[in-house]
Amino acid sequence: MSFEIVSQARCFGGTQFVYRHASRETGTPMRLSVFIPPQAEKGKVPVVWFLSGLTCTEENFTVKAGAQRAASELGLILVAPDTSPRGEGVPDDPEGAYDFGLGAGFYVDATEAPWAKNYRMYSYLSHELPTLIGRELPADMMRQGIMGHSMGGHGALILALRDPNRFRSVSAFAPIAAPSCCPWGRKALSGYLGPDEKDWRGYDACDLIDDGARLPELLVDQGTADSFLESQLKPQLLEAACSRAGIPLTLRMQEGYDHSYFFIATFIEDHLRWHAKRLSL
């Protein structure tokens, strides 16, 4: 169950790794990107997870976000897992759509055939992979933060809401805030979990909040020029749910920014400093 090194490179005094391991939950090999800062040479350091969006692998955040410089300064391990199981025999959308199947695991544990055998991203990220990170790397698992983009923002929110004692800090870039209320989410949740919408509530951030889940606070950045803003992301629903629950939400509508990694790269340092402040407590 230990990590195999796929690649490594020195970066801002630390090391950028890509690892591979055999996953018990997905039944497949899984890859992840891990940046380890220079401070880890002297002891365990905090961990910030980044969950990526539709079509992405572990590579997108690693090569496009420009997060390593700030993480090196702040002494943060960055963990960026893949977005779905992959490999021979893993089912994909039969029509080749980008928003379901490979690259689109939606961070759920599927219950419907043929997806249930491999598409267990929730359990992979909530139990299996953190155990490996804590055992194999110089990671202080008592100080974890999580963030994500789009589908990954949805994943970060639900992981934190369902296990509030695990994460000290939570943020998101353009998250799919209410998947039960948008085409991407409804396709994924019905496909992976079946048609009964009651079974979707545990994977919808707004429903989780309305059902009693809480976070100490939340930071969200959303571009105003994002082409998915109104149809898929719906931050106003998250804002309303947080307001009803009394969750302090900082929602920053960033004028002129779209859904791309140029948007993420612009504000990633803000998010890492926000996490570092809360993980230093």
PDB file of C-alpha atoms in Angstrom:
ATOM      1  CA  MET A   1       0.000   0.000   0.000  1.00  0.00           C
ATOM      2  CA  SER A   2       3.024   2.338   0.069  1.00  0.00           C
ATOM      3  CA  PHE A   3       3.599   5.041  -2.530  1.00  0.00           C
ATOM      4  CA  GLU A   4       5.621   4.468  -5.683  1.00  0.00           C
ATOM      5  CA  ILE A   5       7.428   7.566  -6.961  1.00  0.00           C
ATOM      6  CA  VAL A   6       6.452   8.339 -10.558  1.00  0.00           C
ATOM      7  CA  SER A   7       8.447  11.579 -10.721  1.00  0.00           C
ATOM      8  CA  GLN A   8      10.122  14.123  -8.477  1.00  0.00           C
ATOM      9  CA  ALA A   9      11.704  17.529  -8.966  1.00  0.00           C
ATOM     10  CA  ARG A  10      13.186  20.187  -6.731  1.00  0.00           C
ATOM     11  CA  CYS A  11      10.913  23.229  -6.538  1.00  0.00           C
ATOM     12  CA  PHE A  12      11.293  26.396  -4.417  1.00  0.00           C
ATOM     13  CA  GLY A  13      13.530  24.542  -1.949  1.00  0.00           C
ATOM     14  CA  GLY A  14      11.058  21.683  -1.557  1.00  0.00           C
ATOM     15  CA  THR A  15      10.192  18.716  -3.740  1.00  0.00           C
ATOM     16  CA  GLN A  16       7.317  18.174  -6.132  1.00  0.00           C
ATOM     17  CA  PHE A  17       6.352  14.503  -6.310  1.00  0.00           C
ATOM     18  CA  VAL A  18       3.900  12.459  -8.323  1.00  0.00           C
ATOM     19  CA  TYR A  19       3.046   9.188  -6.592  1.00  0.00           C
ATOM     20  CA  ARG A  20       1.153   6.070  -7.598  1.00  0.00           C
ATOM     21  CA  HIS A  21      -0.368   3.419  -5.358  1.00  0.00           C
ATOM     22  CA  ALA A  22      -2.839   0.553  -5.488  1.00  0.00           C
ATOM     23  CA  SER A  23      -6.172   1.649  -4.020  1.00  0.00           C
ATOM     24  CA  ARG A  24      -8.296  -0.725  -1.997  1.00  0.00           C
ATOM     25  CA  GLU A  25     -11.361   1.515  -2.362  1.00  0.00           C
ATOM     26  CA  THR A  26     -11.319   1.993  -6.127  1.00  0.00           C
ATOM     27  CA  GLY A  27      -9.688  -1.318  -7.015  1.00  0.00           C
ATOM     28  CA  THR A  28      -7.350   0.548  -9.375  1.00  0.00           C
ATOM     29  CA  PRO A  29      -3.957   2.248  -9.374  1.00  0.00           C
ATOM     30  CA  MET A  30      -4.349   5.876  -8.277  1.00  0.00           C
ATOM     31  CA  ARG A  31      -2.018   8.816  -8.862  1.00  0.00           C
ATOM     32  CA  LEU A  32      -1.592  11.956  -6.791  1.00  0.00           C
ATOM     33  CA  SER A  33       0.606  15.017  -6.758  1.00  0.00           C
ATOM     34  CA  VAL A  34       2.333  16.017  -3.514  1.00  0.00           C
ATOM     35  CA  PHE A  35       4.488  19.092  -2.893  1.00  0.00           C
ATOM     36  CA  ILE A  36       6.627  18.795   0.241  1.00  0.00           C
ATOM     37  CA  PRO A  37       8.097  22.109   1.476  1.00  0.00           C
ATOM     38  CA  PRO A  38      11.627  22.492   2.898  1.00  0.00           C
ATOM     39  CA  GLN A  39      10.280  22.873   6.455  1.00  0.00           C
ATOM     40  CA  ALA A  40       9.329  19.174   6.386  1.00  0.00           C
ATOM     41  CA  GLU A  41      13.027  18.306   6.686  1.00  0.00           C
ATOM     42  CA  LYS A  42      12.772  19.350  10.342  1.00  0.00           C
ATOM     43  CA  GLY A  43       9.428  17.782  11.261  1.00  0.00           C
ATOM     44  CA  LYS A  44       5.816  17.326  10.339  1.00  0.00           C
ATOM     45  CA  VAL A  45       4.003  20.209   8.650  1.00  0.00           C
ATOM     46  CA  PRO A  46       0.338  21.010   7.874  1.00  0.00           C
ATOM     47  CA  VAL A  47      -1.461  19.591   4.839  1.00  0.00           C
ATOM     48  CA  VAL A  48      -3.714  21.403   2.363  1.00  0.00           C
ATOM     49  CA  TRP A  49      -5.703  19.265  -0.070  1.00  0.00           C
ATOM     50  CA  PHE A  50      -6.734  20.528  -3.511  1.00  0.00           C
ATOM     51  CA  LEU A  51      -9.536  18.720  -5.356  1.00  0.00           C
ATOM     52  CA  SER A  52      -9.740  19.367  -9.090  1.00  0.00           C
ATOM     53  CA  GLY A  53     -12.672  19.729 -11.431  1.00  0.00           C
ATOM     54  CA  LEU A  54     -14.222  17.921 -14.381  1.00  0.00           C
ATOM     55  CA  THR A  55     -11.793  16.451 -16.948  1.00  0.00           C
ATOM     56  CA  CYS A  56      -8.786  17.040 -14.680  1.00  0.00           C
ATOM     57  CA  THR A  57      -6.116  14.708 -13.315  1.00  0.00           C
ATOM     58  CA  GLU A  58      -3.616  15.329 -10.521  1.00  0.00           C
ATOM     59  CA  GLU A  59      -1.522  17.266 -13.050  1.00  0.00           C
ATOM     60  CA  ASN A  60      -3.722  20.313 -13.716  1.00  0.00           C
ATOM     61  CA  PHE A  61      -3.353  21.992 -10.339  1.00  0.00           C
ATOM     62  CA  THR A  62       0.312  21.016 -10.090  1.00  0.00           C
ATOM     63  CA  VAL A  63       1.434  22.643 -13.345  1.00  0.00           C
ATOM     64  CA  LYS A  64      -1.090  25.475 -13.774  1.00  0.00           C
ATOM     65  CA  ALA A  65      -1.912  26.960 -10.352  1.00  0.00           C
ATOM     66  CA  GLY A  66       1.563  28.174  -9.372  1.00  0.00           C
ATOM     67  CA  ALA A  67       0.984  27.152  -5.767  1.00  0.00           C
ATOM     68  CA  GLN A  68       4.421  25.785  -4.850  1.00  0.00           C
ATOM     69  CA  ARG A  69       6.180  29.087  -4.168  1.00  0.00           C
ATOM     70  CA  ALA A  70       3.688  30.194  -1.526  1.00  0.00           C
ATOM     71  CA  ALA A  71       3.412  26.670  -0.085  1.00  0.00           C
ATOM     72  CA  SER A  72       7.194  26.582   0.287  1.00  0.00           C
ATOM     73  CA  GLU A  73       7.219  29.906   2.099  1.00  0.00           C
ATOM     74  CA  LEU A  74       4.322  28.933   4.355  1.00  0.00           C
ATOM     75  CA  GLY A  75       5.497  25.393   5.092  1.00  0.00           C
ATOM     76  CA  LEU A  76       2.479  23.551   3.668  1.00  0.00           C
ATOM     77  CA  ILE A  77       2.267  20.115   2.088  1.00  0.00           C
ATOM     78  CA  LEU A  78      -0.014  20.266  -0.973  1.00  0.00           C
ATOM     79  CA  VAL A  79      -1.893  17.102  -1.930  1.00  0.00           C
ATOM     80  CA  ALA A  80      -3.727  16.974  -5.273  1.00  0.00           C
ATOM     81  CA  PRO A  81      -5.355  13.597  -6.008  1.00  0.00           C
ATOM     82  CA  ASP A  82      -6.881  12.445  -9.272  1.00  0.00           C
ATOM     83  CA  THR A  83     -10.584  13.044  -9.923  1.00  0.00           C
ATOM     84  CA  SER A  84     -11.667   9.467 -10.653  1.00  0.00           C
ATOM     85  CA  PRO A  85     -10.438   5.896 -10.865  1.00  0.00           C
ATOM     86  CA  ARG A  86      -8.803   4.983 -14.160  1.00  0.00           C
ATOM     87  CA  GLY A  87      -7.484   1.910 -15.903  1.00  0.00           C
ATOM     88  CA  GLU A  88      -8.521  -1.187 -17.782  1.00  0.00           C
ATOM     89  CA  GLY A  89     -12.074  -2.245 -17.001  1.00  0.00           C
ATOM     90  CA  VAL A  90     -13.088   1.037 -15.310  1.00  0.00           C
ATOM     91  CA  PRO A  91     -16.407   2.121 -16.868  1.00  0.00           C
ATOM     92  CA  ASP A  92     -16.760   5.435 -18.664  1.00  0.00           C
ATOM     93  CA  ASP A  93     -19.686   7.406 -20.031  1.00  0.00           C
ATOM     94  CA  PRO A  94     -20.888   5.368 -23.022  1.00  0.00           C
ATOM     95  CA  GLU A  95     -21.315   8.524 -25.092  1.00  0.00           C
ATOM     96  CA  GLY A  96     -17.890   9.883 -24.185  1.00  0.00           C
ATOM     97  CA  ALA A  97     -19.258  12.906 -22.316  1.00  0.00           C
ATOM     98  CA  TYR A  98     -16.783  14.929 -20.263  1.00  0.00           C
ATOM     99  CA  ASP A  99     -19.088  15.381 -17.263  1.00  0.00           C
ATOM    100  CA  PHE A 100     -19.555  11.752 -16.230  1.00  0.00           C
ATOM    101  CA  GLY A 101     -17.270   8.743 -15.843  1.00  0.00           C
ATOM    102  CA  LEU A 102     -13.501   9.070 -16.233  1.00  0.00           C
ATOM    103  CA  GLY A 103     -12.297  12.416 -14.903  1.00  0.00           C
ATOM    104  CA  ALA A 104     -15.696  13.065 -13.335  1.00  0.00           C
ATOM    105  CA  GLY A 105     -15.975  10.966 -10.192  1.00  0.00           C
ATOM    106  CA  PHE A 106     -17.811  13.789  -8.386  1.00  0.00           C
ATOM    107  CA  TYR A 107     -16.274  12.697  -5.060  1.00  0.00           C
ATOM    108  CA  VAL A 108     -19.114  10.277  -4.250  1.00  0.00           C
ATOM    109  CA  ASP A 109     -19.330   6.583  -3.413  1.00  0.00           C
ATOM    110  CA  ALA A 110     -21.408   5.247  -6.288  1.00  0.00           C
ATOM    111  CA  THR A 111     -24.149   2.752  -5.518  1.00  0.00           C
ATOM    112  CA  GLU A 112     -25.423   2.057  -9.049  1.00  0.00           C
ATOM    113  CA  ALA A 113     -24.026  -0.499 -11.507  1.00  0.00           C
ATOM    114  CA  PRO A 114     -21.584  -0.440 -13.207  1.00  0.00           C
ATOM    115  CA  TRP A 115     -20.091   2.461 -11.262  1.00  0.00           C
ATOM    116  CA  ALA A 116     -20.273   1.089  -7.709  1.00  0.00           C
ATOM    117  CA  LYS A 117     -17.258  -1.216  -8.047  1.00  0.00           C
ATOM    118  CA  ASN A 118     -14.673   1.495  -8.786  1.00  0.00           C
ATOM    119  CA  TYR A 119     -16.223   4.933  -8.258  1.00  0.00           C
ATOM    120  CA  ARG A 120     -15.621   5.264  -4.524  1.00  0.00           C
ATOM    121  CA  MET A 121     -13.879   8.628  -4.432  1.00  0.00           C
ATOM    122  CA  TYR A 122     -15.540   9.744  -1.208  1.00  0.00           C
ATOM    123  CA  SER A 123     -14.209   6.800   0.809  1.00  0.00           C
ATOM    124  CA  TYR A 124     -10.873   7.026  -0.971  1.00  0.00           C
ATOM    125  CA  LEU A 125     -10.420  10.647   0.103  1.00  0.00           C
ATOM    126  CA  SER A 126     -12.076  10.471   3.495  1.00  0.00           C
ATOM    127  CA  HIS A 127     -10.349   7.318   4.765  1.00  0.00           C
ATOM    128  CA  GLU A 128      -7.859   5.490   2.576  1.00  0.00           C
ATOM    129  CA  LEU A 129      -5.658   8.246   1.170  1.00  0.00           C
ATOM    130  CA  PRO A 130      -5.391  10.325   4.391  1.00  0.00           C
ATOM    131  CA  THR A 131      -4.250   7.215   6.237  1.00  0.00           C
ATOM    132  CA  LEU A 132      -1.518   6.667   3.658  1.00  0.00           C
ATOM    133  CA  ILE A 133      -0.477  10.328   3.686  1.00  0.00           C
ATOM    134  CA  GLY A 134      -0.196  10.294   7.474  1.00  0.00           C
ATOM    135  CA  ARG A 135       1.837   7.097   7.440  1.00  0.00           C
ATOM    136  CA  GLU A 136       4.124   7.735   4.469  1.00  0.00           C
ATOM    137  CA  LEU A 137       4.782  11.497   4.522  1.00  0.00           C
ATOM    138  CA  PRO A 138       5.934  14.152   7.040  1.00  0.00           C
ATOM    139  CA  ALA A 139       2.343  15.381   7.381  1.00  0.00           C
ATOM    140  CA  ASP A 140       0.748  16.736  10.541  1.00  0.00           C
ATOM    141  CA  MET A 141      -2.706  15.205  10.110  1.00  0.00           C
ATOM    142  CA  MET A 142      -4.022  17.182  13.071  1.00  0.00           C
ATOM    143  CA  ARG A 143      -3.645  20.294  10.886  1.00  0.00           C
ATOM    144  CA  GLN A 144      -5.452  19.758   7.596  1.00  0.00           C
ATOM    145  CA  GLY A 145      -7.146  22.214   5.261  1.00  0.00           C
ATOM    146  CA  ILE A 146      -9.020  21.554   2.044  1.00  0.00           C
ATOM    147  CA  MET A 147      -9.900  23.511  -1.088  1.00  0.00           C
ATOM    148  CA  GLY A 148     -11.016  22.737  -4.614  1.00  0.00           C
ATOM    149  CA  HIS A 149     -12.228  24.066  -7.950  1.00  0.00           C
ATOM    150  CA  SER A 150     -15.621  23.536  -9.591  1.00  0.00           C
ATOM    151  CA  MET A 151     -16.457  19.825  -9.111  1.00  0.00           C
ATOM    152  CA  GLY A 152     -13.502  19.805  -6.723  1.00  0.00           C
ATOM    153  CA  GLY A 153     -14.947  22.765  -4.836  1.00  0.00           C
ATOM    154  CA  HIS A 154     -18.079  20.661  -4.379  1.00  0.00           C
ATOM    155  CA  GLY A 155     -15.862  17.813  -3.179  1.00  0.00           C
ATOM    156  CA  ALA A 156     -14.021  20.008  -0.692  1.00  0.00           C
ATOM    157  CA  LEU A 157     -17.285  21.313   0.746  1.00  0.00           C
ATOM    158  CA  ILE A 158     -18.913  17.927   1.212  1.00  0.00           C
ATOM    159  CA  LEU A 159     -15.797  16.302   2.684  1.00  0.00           C
ATOM    160  CA  ALA A 160     -15.485  19.123   5.202  1.00  0.00           C
ATOM    161  CA  LEU A 161     -19.186  19.282   6.040  1.00  0.00           C
ATOM    162  CA  ARG A 162     -19.422  15.527   6.570  1.00  0.00           C
ATOM    163  CA  ASP A 163     -16.281  15.379   8.749  1.00  0.00           C
ATOM    164  CA  PRO A 164     -15.982  18.793  10.430  1.00  0.00           C
ATOM    165  CA  ASN A 165     -13.389  17.646  12.959  1.00  0.00           C
ATOM    166  CA  ARG A 166     -10.899  16.726  10.254  1.00  0.00           C
ATOM    167  CA  PHE A 167     -10.344  20.107   8.600  1.00  0.00           C
ATOM    168  CA  ARG A 168      -9.399  23.362  10.297  1.00  0.00           C
ATOM    169  CA  SER A 169      -9.889  25.398   7.110  1.00  0.00           C
ATOM    170  CA  VAL A 170     -12.038  25.153   3.981  1.00  0.00           C
ATOM    171  CA  SER A 171     -12.095  27.221   0.790  1.00  0.00           C
ATOM    172  CA  ALA A 172     -13.202  26.869  -2.819  1.00  0.00           C
ATOM    173  CA  PHE A 173     -12.829  28.332  -6.287  1.00  0.00           C
ATOM    174  CA  ALA A 174     -16.094  28.467  -8.251  1.00  0.00           C
ATOM    175  CA  PRO A 175     -17.589  25.412  -6.539  1.00  0.00           C
ATOM    176  CA  ILE A 176     -20.606  23.509  -7.806  1.00  0.00           C
ATOM    177  CA  ALA A 177     -22.474  24.764  -4.769  1.00  0.00           C
ATOM    178  CA  ALA A 178     -25.770  22.891  -5.096  1.00  0.00           C
ATOM    179  CA  PRO A 179     -25.327  19.885  -7.400  1.00  0.00           C
ATOM    180  CA  SER A 180     -28.930  18.765  -6.912  1.00  0.00           C
ATOM    181  CA  CYS A 181     -29.973  21.986  -8.644  1.00  0.00           C
ATOM    182  CA  CYS A 182     -27.757  22.019 -11.738  1.00  0.00           C
ATOM    183  CA  PRO A 183     -27.358  19.859 -14.858  1.00  0.00           C
ATOM    184  CA  TRP A 184     -23.828  18.642 -14.063  1.00  0.00           C
ATOM    185  CA  GLY A 185     -24.820  17.600 -10.571  1.00  0.00           C
ATOM    186  CA  ARG A 186     -28.139  16.031 -11.433  1.00  0.00           C
ATOM    187  CA  LYS A 187     -26.530  13.912 -14.145  1.00  0.00           C
ATOM    188  CA  ALA A 188     -23.752  12.748 -11.836  1.00  0.00           C
ATOM    189  CA  LEU A 189     -25.837  12.146  -8.726  1.00  0.00           C
ATOM    190  CA  SER A 190     -28.597  10.281 -10.545  1.00  0.00           C
ATOM    191  CA  GLY A 191     -26.088   8.224 -12.517  1.00  0.00           C
ATOM    192  CA  TYR A 192     -23.904   7.259  -9.579  1.00  0.00           C
ATOM    193  CA  LEU A 193     -26.553   7.116  -6.826  1.00  0.00           C
ATOM    194  CA  GLY A 194     -29.852   6.412  -8.576  1.00  0.00           C
ATOM    195  CA  PRO A 195     -33.018   8.461  -9.126  1.00  0.00           C
ATOM    196  CA  ASP A 196     -34.118   8.929  -5.493  1.00  0.00           C
ATOM    197  CA  GLU A 197     -33.096  12.480  -4.616  1.00  0.00           C
ATOM    198  CA  LYS A 198     -33.108  11.683  -0.906  1.00  0.00           C
ATOM    199  CA  ASP A 199     -29.967   9.658  -1.578  1.00  0.00           C
ATOM    200  CA  TRP A 200     -28.253  12.733  -3.009  1.00  0.00           C
ATOM    201  CA  ARG A 201     -28.501  14.923   0.093  1.00  0.00           C
ATOM    202  CA  GLY A 202     -25.264  13.666   1.619  1.00  0.00           C
ATOM    203  CA  TYR A 203     -23.371  14.897  -1.439  1.00  0.00           C
ATOM    204  CA  ASP A 204     -24.933  18.357  -1.781  1.00  0.00           C
ATOM    205  CA  ALA A 205     -23.322  21.133   0.285  1.00  0.00           C
ATOM    206  CA  CYS A 206     -26.504  23.188   0.590  1.00  0.00           C
ATOM    207  CA  ASP A 207     -28.554  20.154   1.634  1.00  0.00           C
ATOM    208  CA  LEU A 208     -25.902  19.127   4.158  1.00  0.00           C
ATOM    209  CA  ILE A 209     -25.983  22.602   5.693  1.00  0.00           C
ATOM    210  CA  ASP A 210     -29.786  22.620   5.801  1.00  0.00           C
ATOM    211  CA  ASP A 211     -29.649  19.178   7.438  1.00  0.00           C
ATOM    212  CA  GLY A 212     -27.416  20.480  10.247  1.00  0.00           C
ATOM    213  CA  ALA A 213     -23.804  20.193   9.041  1.00  0.00           C
ATOM    214  CA  ARG A 214     -21.623  23.138   9.994  1.00  0.00           C
ATOM    215  CA  LEU A 215     -18.269  24.751   9.245  1.00  0.00           C
ATOM    216  CA  PRO A 216     -16.540  27.370  11.391  1.00  0.00           C
ATOM    217  CA  GLU A 217     -16.059  29.599   8.320  1.00  0.00           C
ATOM    218  CA  LEU A 218     -15.670  29.414   4.553  1.00  0.00           C
ATOM    219  CA  LEU A 219     -13.839  31.330   1.816  1.00  0.00           C
ATOM    220  CA  VAL A 220     -15.130  31.196  -1.773  1.00  0.00           C
ATOM    221  CA  ASP A 221     -13.844  33.024  -4.855  1.00  0.00           C
ATOM    222  CA  GLN A 222     -16.085  33.183  -7.925  1.00  0.00           C
ATOM    223  CA  GLY A 223     -15.392  34.916 -11.227  1.00  0.00           C
ATOM    224  CA  THR A 224     -18.144  37.143 -12.602  1.00  0.00           C
ATOM    225  CA  ALA A 225     -17.217  36.211 -16.205  1.00  0.00           C
ATOM    226  CA  ASP A 226     -17.472  32.480 -15.507  1.00  0.00           C
ATOM    227  CA  SER A 227     -19.628  30.975 -18.260  1.00  0.00           C
ATOM    228  CA  PHE A 228     -20.950  28.354 -15.805  1.00  0.00           C
ATOM    229  CA  LEU A 229     -21.907  30.826 -13.077  1.00  0.00           C
ATOM    230  CA  GLU A 230     -25.671  30.896 -13.520  1.00  0.00           C
ATOM    231  CA  SER A 231     -26.310  27.465 -15.019  1.00  0.00           C
ATOM    232  CA  GLN A 232     -24.047  25.201 -12.955  1.00  0.00           C
ATOM    233  CA  LEU A 233     -22.366  26.900  -9.986  1.00  0.00           C
ATOM    234  CA  LYS A 234     -25.108  28.932  -8.265  1.00  0.00           C
ATOM    235  CA  PRO A 235     -23.096  30.504  -5.417  1.00  0.00           C
ATOM    236  CA  GLN A 236     -26.203  32.399  -4.301  1.00  0.00           C
ATOM    237  CA  LEU A 237     -27.677  29.095  -3.077  1.00  0.00           C
ATOM    238  CA  LEU A 238     -24.599  28.435  -0.942  1.00  0.00           C
ATOM    239  CA  GLU A 239     -24.725  32.009   0.333  1.00  0.00           C
ATOM    240  CA  ALA A 240     -28.368  31.567   1.348  1.00  0.00           C
ATOM    241  CA  ALA A 241     -27.695  28.203   3.042  1.00  0.00           C
ATOM    242  CA  CYS A 242     -24.771  29.652   5.011  1.00  0.00           C
ATOM    243  CA  SER A 243     -26.897  32.638   6.014  1.00  0.00           C
ATOM    244  CA  ARG A 244     -29.679  30.380   7.302  1.00  0.00           C
ATOM    245  CA  ALA A 245     -27.174  28.326   9.283  1.00  0.00           C
ATOM    246  CA  GLY A 246     -25.091  31.208  10.607  1.00  0.00           C
ATOM    247  CA  ILE A 247     -21.913  29.975   8.866  1.00  0.00           C
ATOM    248  CA  PRO A 248     -19.510  32.873   8.231  1.00  0.00           C
ATOM    249  CA  LEU A 249     -19.007  32.896   4.453  1.00  0.00           C
ATOM    250  CA  THR A 250     -16.606  35.201   2.641  1.00  0.00           C
ATOM    251  CA  LEU A 251     -17.876  35.127  -0.958  1.00  0.00           C
ATOM    252  CA  ARG A 252     -15.668  37.228  -3.226  1.00  0.00           C
ATOM    253  CA  MET A 253     -17.122  37.903  -6.674  1.00  0.00           C
ATOM    254  CA  GLN A 254     -14.019  38.592  -8.735  1.00  0.00           C
ATOM    255  CA  GLU A 255     -14.846  40.994 -11.559  1.00  0.00           C
ATOM    256  CA  GLY A 256     -13.975  39.770 -15.052  1.00  0.00           C
ATOM    257  CA  TYR A 257     -12.492  36.390 -14.073  1.00  0.00           C
ATOM    258  CA  ASP A 258     -13.600  33.175 -15.757  1.00  0.00           C
ATOM    259  CA  HIS A 259     -13.524  29.461 -14.818  1.00  0.00           C
ATOM    260  CA  SER A 260      -9.947  28.787 -15.921  1.00  0.00           C
ATOM    261  CA  TYR A 261      -6.700  28.181 -14.074  1.00  0.00           C
ATOM    262  CA  PHE A 262      -5.730  31.795 -14.807  1.00  0.00           C
ATOM    263  CA  PHE A 263      -8.422  32.629 -12.229  1.00  0.00           C
ATOM    264  CA  ILE A 264      -7.080  30.050  -9.770  1.00  0.00           C
ATOM    265  CA  ALA A 265      -3.469  31.163 -10.260  1.00  0.00           C
ATOM    266  CA  THR A 266      -4.467  34.761  -9.519  1.00  0.00           C
ATOM    267  CA  PHE A 267      -5.953  33.989  -6.097  1.00  0.00           C
ATOM    268  CA  ILE A 268      -4.192  30.791  -4.994  1.00  0.00           C
ATOM    269  CA  GLU A 269      -1.749  32.665  -2.768  1.00  0.00           C
ATOM    270  CA  ASP A 270      -4.654  34.369  -0.988  1.00  0.00           C
ATOM    271  CA  HIS A 271      -6.180  30.978  -0.277  1.00  0.00           C
ATOM    272  CA  LEU A 272      -2.936  29.390   0.900  1.00  0.00           C
ATOM    273  CA  ARG A 273      -2.252  32.282   3.279  1.00  0.00           C
ATOM    274  CA  TRP A 274      -5.836  32.012   4.549  1.00  0.00           C
ATOM    275  CA  HIS A 275      -5.319  28.292   5.219  1.00  0.00           C
ATOM    276  CA  ALA A 276      -1.875  28.766   6.737  1.00  0.00           C
ATOM    277  CA  LYS A 277      -3.196  31.281   9.258  1.00  0.00           C
ATOM    278  CA  ARG A 278      -5.846  28.832  10.480  1.00  0.00           C
ATOM    279  CA  LEU A 279      -3.522  25.820  10.422  1.00  0.00           C
ATOM    280  CA  SER A 280      -0.953  27.617  12.564  1.00  0.00           C
ATOM    281  CA  LEU A 281      -3.310  27.817  15.538  1.00  0.00           C
TER     282      LEU A 281
END
